[in-house]
XYZ file of C-alpha atoms in Angstrom:
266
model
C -193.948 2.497 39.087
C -190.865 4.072 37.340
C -190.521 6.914 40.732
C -191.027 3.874 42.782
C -187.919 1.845 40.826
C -186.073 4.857 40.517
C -186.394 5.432 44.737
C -185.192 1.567 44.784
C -182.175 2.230 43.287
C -181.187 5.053 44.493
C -181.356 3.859 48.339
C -179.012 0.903 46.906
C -176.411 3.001 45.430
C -176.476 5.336 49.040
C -176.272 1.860 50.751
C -173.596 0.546 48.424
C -170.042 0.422 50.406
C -167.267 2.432 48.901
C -165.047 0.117 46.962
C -162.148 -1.021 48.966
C -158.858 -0.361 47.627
C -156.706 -4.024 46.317
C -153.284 -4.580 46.281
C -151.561 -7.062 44.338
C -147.776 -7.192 45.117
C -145.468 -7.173 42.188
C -141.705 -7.029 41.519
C -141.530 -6.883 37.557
C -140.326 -3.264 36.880
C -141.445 -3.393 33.323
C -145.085 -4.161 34.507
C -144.434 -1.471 37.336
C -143.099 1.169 35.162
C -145.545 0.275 31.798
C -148.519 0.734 34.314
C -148.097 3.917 34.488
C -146.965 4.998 30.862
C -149.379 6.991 29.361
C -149.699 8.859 25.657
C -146.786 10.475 24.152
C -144.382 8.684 26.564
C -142.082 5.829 25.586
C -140.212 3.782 28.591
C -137.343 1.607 28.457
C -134.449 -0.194 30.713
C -136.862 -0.337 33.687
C -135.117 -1.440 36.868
C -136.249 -2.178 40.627
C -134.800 -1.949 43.906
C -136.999 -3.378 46.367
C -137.205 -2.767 50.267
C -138.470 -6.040 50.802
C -140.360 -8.764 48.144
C -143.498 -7.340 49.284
C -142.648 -3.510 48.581
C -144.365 -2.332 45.050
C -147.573 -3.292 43.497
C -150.752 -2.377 41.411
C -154.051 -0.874 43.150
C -157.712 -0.517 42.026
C -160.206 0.496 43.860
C -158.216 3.897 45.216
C -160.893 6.515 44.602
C -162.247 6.848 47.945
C -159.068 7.014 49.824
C -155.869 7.685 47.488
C -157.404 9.931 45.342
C -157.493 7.539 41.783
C -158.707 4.139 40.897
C -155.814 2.608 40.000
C -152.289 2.428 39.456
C -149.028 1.816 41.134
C -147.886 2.128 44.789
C -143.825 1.797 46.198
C -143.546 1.526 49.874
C -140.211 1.443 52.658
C -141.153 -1.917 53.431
C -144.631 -3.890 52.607
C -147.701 -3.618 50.566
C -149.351 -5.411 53.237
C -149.595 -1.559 54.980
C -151.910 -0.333 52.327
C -155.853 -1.845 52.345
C -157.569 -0.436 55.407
C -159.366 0.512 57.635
C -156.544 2.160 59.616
C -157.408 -0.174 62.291
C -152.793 -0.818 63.347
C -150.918 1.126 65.811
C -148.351 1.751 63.518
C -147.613 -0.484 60.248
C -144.204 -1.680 59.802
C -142.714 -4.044 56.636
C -139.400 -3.323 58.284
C -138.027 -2.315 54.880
C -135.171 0.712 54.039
C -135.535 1.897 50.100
C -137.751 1.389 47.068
C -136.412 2.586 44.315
C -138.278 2.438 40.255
C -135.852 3.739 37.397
C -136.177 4.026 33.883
C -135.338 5.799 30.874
C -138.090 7.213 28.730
C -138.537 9.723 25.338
C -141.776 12.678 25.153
C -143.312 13.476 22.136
C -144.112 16.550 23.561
C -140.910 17.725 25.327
C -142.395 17.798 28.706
C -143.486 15.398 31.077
C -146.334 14.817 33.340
C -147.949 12.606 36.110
C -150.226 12.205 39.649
C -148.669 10.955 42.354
C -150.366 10.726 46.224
C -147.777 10.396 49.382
C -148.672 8.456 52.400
C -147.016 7.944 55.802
C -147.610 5.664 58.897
C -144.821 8.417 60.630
C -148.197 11.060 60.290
C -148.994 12.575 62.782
C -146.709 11.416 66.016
C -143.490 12.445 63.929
C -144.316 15.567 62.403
C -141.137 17.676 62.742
C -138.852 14.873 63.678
C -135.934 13.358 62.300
C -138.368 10.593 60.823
C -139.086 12.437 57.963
C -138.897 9.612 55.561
C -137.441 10.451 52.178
C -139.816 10.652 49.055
C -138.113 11.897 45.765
C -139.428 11.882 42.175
C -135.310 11.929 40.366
C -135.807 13.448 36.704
C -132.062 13.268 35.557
C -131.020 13.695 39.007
C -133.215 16.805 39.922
C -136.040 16.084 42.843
C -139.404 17.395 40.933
C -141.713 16.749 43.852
C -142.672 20.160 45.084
C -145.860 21.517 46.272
C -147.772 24.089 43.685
C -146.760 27.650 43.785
C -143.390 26.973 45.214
C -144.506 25.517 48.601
C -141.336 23.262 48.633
C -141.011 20.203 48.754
C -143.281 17.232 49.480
C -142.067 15.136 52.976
C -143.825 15.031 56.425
C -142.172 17.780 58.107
C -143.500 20.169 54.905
C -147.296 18.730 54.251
C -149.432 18.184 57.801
C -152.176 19.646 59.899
C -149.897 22.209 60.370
C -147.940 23.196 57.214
C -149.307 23.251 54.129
C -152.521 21.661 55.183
C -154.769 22.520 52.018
C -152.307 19.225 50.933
C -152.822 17.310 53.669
C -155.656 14.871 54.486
C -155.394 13.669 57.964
C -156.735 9.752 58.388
C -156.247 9.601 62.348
C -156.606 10.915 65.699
C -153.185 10.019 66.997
C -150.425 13.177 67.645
C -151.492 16.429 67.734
C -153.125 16.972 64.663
C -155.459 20.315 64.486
C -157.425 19.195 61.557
C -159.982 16.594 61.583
C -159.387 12.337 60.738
C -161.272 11.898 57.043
C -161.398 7.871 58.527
C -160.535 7.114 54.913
C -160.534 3.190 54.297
C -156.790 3.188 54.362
C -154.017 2.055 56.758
C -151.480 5.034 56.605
C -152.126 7.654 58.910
C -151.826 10.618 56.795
C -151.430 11.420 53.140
C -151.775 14.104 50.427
C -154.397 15.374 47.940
C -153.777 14.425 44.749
C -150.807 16.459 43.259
C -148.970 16.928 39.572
C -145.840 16.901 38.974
C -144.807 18.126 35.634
C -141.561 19.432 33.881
C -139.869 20.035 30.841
C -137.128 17.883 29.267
C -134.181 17.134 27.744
C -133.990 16.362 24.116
C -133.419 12.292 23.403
C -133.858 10.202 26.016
C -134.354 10.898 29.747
C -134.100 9.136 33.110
C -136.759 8.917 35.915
C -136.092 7.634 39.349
C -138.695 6.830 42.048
C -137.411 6.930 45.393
C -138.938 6.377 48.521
C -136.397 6.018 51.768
C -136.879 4.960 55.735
C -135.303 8.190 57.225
C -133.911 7.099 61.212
C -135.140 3.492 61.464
C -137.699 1.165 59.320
C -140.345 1.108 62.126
C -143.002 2.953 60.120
C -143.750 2.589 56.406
C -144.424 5.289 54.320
C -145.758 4.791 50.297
C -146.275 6.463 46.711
C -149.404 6.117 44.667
C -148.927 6.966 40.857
C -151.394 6.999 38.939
C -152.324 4.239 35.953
C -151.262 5.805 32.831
C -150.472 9.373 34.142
C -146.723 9.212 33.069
C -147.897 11.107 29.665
C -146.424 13.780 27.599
C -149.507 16.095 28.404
C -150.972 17.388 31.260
C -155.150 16.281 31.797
C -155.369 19.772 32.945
C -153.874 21.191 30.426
C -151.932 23.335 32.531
C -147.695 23.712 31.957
C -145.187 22.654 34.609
C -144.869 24.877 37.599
C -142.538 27.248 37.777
C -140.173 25.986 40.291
C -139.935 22.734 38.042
C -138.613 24.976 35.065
C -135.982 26.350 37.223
C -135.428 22.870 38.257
C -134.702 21.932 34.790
C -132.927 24.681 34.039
C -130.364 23.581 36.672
C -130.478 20.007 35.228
C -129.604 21.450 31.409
C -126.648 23.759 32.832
C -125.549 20.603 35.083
C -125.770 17.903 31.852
C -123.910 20.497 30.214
C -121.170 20.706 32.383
C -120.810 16.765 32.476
C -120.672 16.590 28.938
C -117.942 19.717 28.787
C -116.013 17.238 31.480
C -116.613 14.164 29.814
C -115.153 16.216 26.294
C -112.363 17.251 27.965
C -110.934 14.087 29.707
C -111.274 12.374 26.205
């Protein structure tokens, strides 16, 4: 009896359908921004820039396509471009720029979080000047870089063709070289999961989320973060990578200098 239940529920759980990944649009930056806050991390003034009314939201559901469950996603133009299948020609909110800010203090010095990049522009536009813009601003230096200094993460730099242990290809359109995942979401391409991680200035610190249309709004490309990854320590328990220490370094020497400035026009 029990083997017999047991075989029951097993064939349900392999006929079970993945769960589908929701979208609910918002535009309240503190909701955006707190969604995301995780342990050790306090965040304050948040502030939006929207491509359109439809550009940022919360997602569950994420596992079998983004990566995560749940968390946040900023597009160029609509959320609408999101929930698959990939089943559109090319998905277009028609939007320019979405841009989350805030300021935020570590108890730990550092910061952490996981973030997935998607594009419809994969893989027709590979090496093209449709490389839409994707930056991750902490105080003003770009911290979204590919592990062991593999640069930084855009179209042109994670495909079937560059950097492709990144890369997880979700059509059949361009020429690809790697295989379509068919992952039950509409953008065409996006990457593994990735961290990005750095150390920080003492006091409080500024974080900027920028995602850009790069030679016309046709195509929308997106940002997942993930709920509650925006923490003062790293899951892994691994230290930021290298190339974000330099980073950092850079951003010291350059807050320096503005404060020398700032001293000496007073």
């Amino acid at each position: 009896m029990k083997k017999t239940l047991f075989a029951a529920a097993l064939a349900l759980a392999i006929a079970a359908p993945a769960q589908a990944i929701v979208v609910t649009t918002s535009t309240s930056a503190t909701a955006l921004a707190n969604a995301i806050g995780g342990s050790g991390i306090t965040i304050s003034n948040a502030a939006l820039t929207n491509a359109s009314s439809t550009a940022s939201g919360t997602f569950t559901g994420g596992a079998g396509s983004v990566g995560f469950d749940s968390g946040i996603v900023l597009t160029t133009g609509t959320t609408g471009c999101v929930a698959g299948p990939n089943n559109q020609t090319g998905c277009s909110g028609g939007g320019a720029l979405t841009n989350l800010s805030f300021d935020f203090t570590s108890t730990t010095g550092s910061v952490f979080f996981k973030y997935v990049f998607a594009s419809e522009e994969y893989n027709e536009y590979v090496n093209s000047a449709y490389n839409d813009s994707f930056k991750l601003l902490l105080n003003g230096i770009n911290i979204a870089l590919l592990p062991g200094a593999g640069g930084v993460v855009s179209i042109n730099n994670v495909n079937c063709g560059s950097n492709s242990a990144y890369y997880k290809n979700n059509s059949s359109g361009g020429s690809t070289g790697c295989a379509n995942q068919n992952l039950d979401i509409q953008y065409d391409g996006l990457t593994t999961v990735l961290t990005a991680g750095a150390n920080l200035l003492a006091g409080i610190n500024h974080f900027e989320f920028v995602i850009t249309d790069i030679g016309d709004s046709i195509l929308d490309s997106g940002v997942f973060i993930q709920a509650g990854s925006f923490s003062g320590t790293d899951p892994g328990g691994k230290v930021p990578e290298p190339g974000s220490l330099a980073l950092m370094g850079l951003a010291l020497a350059g807050a320096a200098v503005v404060r020398r400035r700032a001293a000496n026009k007073a």
